[in-house]
Amino acid sequence: MKRFAILLTVGAAALLGGCGGPDAPEAELEAYMNEWQEGDYNGMYAHFTNETKSAITEEQFVEQYEKIMADIEMNKLKVELPNEEDVKQDNEQTVRLPFRADMETIAGPVSFQKEAVMKLEETEEGDEWLIDWDPSFLLPNYAEGDKVRIQTLEAERGLILDRNGSSLAVNGTAAQIGVNAGAIDEAGKAALAKVLGIKTEFIDEQLGQSWVQDGYFVPLKTVDELNESILQKATAISGATTSSKPVRKYPYGASAAHLTGYTGEINAEELKENKGYEQGDQIGKRGLEQLLEEQLKETDGVQIFIEKEKGEPVVIAKKEPQNGQDVKVTINAEMQKLLFEQYGGTAGTASAVEPKTGDVLALVSSPSFDPNEFALGISGERYTALQDDPKQPLLNRFAAAYSPGSTMKPITASVAMKAKKLNPAEGKTITGLQWQKDSSWGNYRVTRVSESTAPVTLESALVASDNIYFAMAALEAGSDQMKTGLQSFGFGTEYPFAYPLRDSQVSNSGEFESDILLADTGYGQGEVLTTMTHLANAYGAFLNSGSIMNPLLKLDDEPSVWQKELVTDDQSAIIKKGLRGVVEHGTAQAANIEGIAVSGKTGTAEIKAEQGTTGKENGLFVSYDANNPAVVLAFLVEDAAGAGGSKLAVEKAGAFYKKWMVYNK
């Protein structure tokens, strides 16, 4: 029983004296109210008339009203007793004393006025004023035979919608399969356990819970309401039945699973860390569901009503439910789905960014999982299988940072040009397939794919993806200006995106500790790392007059510049011409699609311990449509050595562009 404060406003001393001194009816009523304050229901009962006591025993009174007050969480009781002019004396044996009661409950404030009828009765101690009590002394409109009910008014979690209003996360229903307690025998339990893939011991455990009584529905497993096969098999078993249950649903399933995340029942640790939750509540566990929890969270309402033995129910307190806020994100769900489908289960990640606004249009991670499984309540065995899967479907790859490989080269060129260390039109004479700065490099050399017969310009270096040219450019820029320049592109700084991604880095230490590391960074090897979102965002500088926009996740956020003056329009024009050449007659010809002028840069990032060894290769392709540069797409395929490195990324990105053109017609 919760303790509560009580304020008693009693009339003038003359009022008490006028009605018989210390044994006055006002004093008796005040004593009763004080015992209510203390939760002393036995003491309260002692103030009742004989007629009242004949209608309800002390044990019944104490048990019933202790429970009611506890259930409604009554507290902060304030009672105002009558002033002198309010007292009504019918005769020498009967006085009527009006009072007002105000209290707080689980459903909000309850206030009521009541007239207490006091009767003078003979007792063993002599004549005493006693209360002619009825249930409405404790709650308004409450009469003998009525029942006090508490009803939860369910609110709905906010929706997650894409930029076009398509649903990424919505509220739906699922089917709970369970049993009617006392209605299923051992054979039925065994049959149901087989259908549901559970053990009979689990069924017995659920039936053995303290709250279970015969006839109660005991849930055992939640399944999709469209799973007619399992529902039919289960309900064919005597004693088994179903019930509807609200659940979160994810229409785009695995294609957006790492983006949306999912909800689940709050655990003990989360209860400690989050205020305003109770055991059994749902909470965002991953992705947008977790990130946007504060906005999406709903607050259930509650009402207390009197279920009348005769007549309509009477609501005495009501706290309205508060639905969560709907949130619109910048994601294009159909683009997200189409990009995900290009992977076909292959490991990799893709991001798409609108260069003029910074809107992030897609965040893809493959392989993936079905978030609807988690929302329904995933089994321990299934979760373990996902964890142990060598393809790592639970790993969020779009949040991870990767070596950019040759997709770094346009950025290196921009840094070197701004430092006035690279003339894009001036050719570099480079001979052979390997090169080193001087003998201090020992056996270490930078290798390129093909030899050149003419001086190498920036445009031709981009088309041929000449590692040596960009290694030279980085060295000529120097470690200090290269570091500063990369930081201006966001490397080695905090990436200002609402969704938590790993920050891109210049190197492990943040410095260029050797010329070899500096040279390797120039063509995207070394220790430089970036997310695909940052990489796509950075290419926006070439399409947006040298500015990179702040990456946006919420659709109602205003676009703003993150970094500016990274490259001039003239310099961008040279880079863009080279990127178009990469697709027309360079390393990305598989993306040279009729009806669209795809431009971009391929990259193959080899992850190996040291030069001369082989390692895992990731294939990358950063691209956009030169005719309509509304989207920059960064596409990465993991472990693509067997498929020609970046070739597979180019093919998959090209397939996406073809289908996206059809979709947008």
Coordinates of C-alpha atoms in Angstrom, one line a residue, residues 34 41 43 45 60 104 157 168 285 327 387 480 525 536 638:
N34 CA -6.6 9.5 9.6
Y41 CA -8.6 -0.7 7.4
G43 CA -9.2 0.8 12.4
Y45 CA -14.0 -0.6 10.3
Q60 CA -14.2 -8.8 3.8
E104 CA -4.0 10.7 -7.3
R157 CA 4.3 3.2 -31.6
L168 CA 9.6 0.9 -43.3
K285 CA 16.8 -3.0 -30.2
V327 CA 9.3 9.8 -38.4
Q387 CA 25.3 -15.7 -35.1
D480 CA 51.1 17.8 -43.8
Q525 CA 45.7 1.6 -49.9
A536 CA 29.5 8.7 -51.7
E638 CA 33.5 -8.2 -50.3

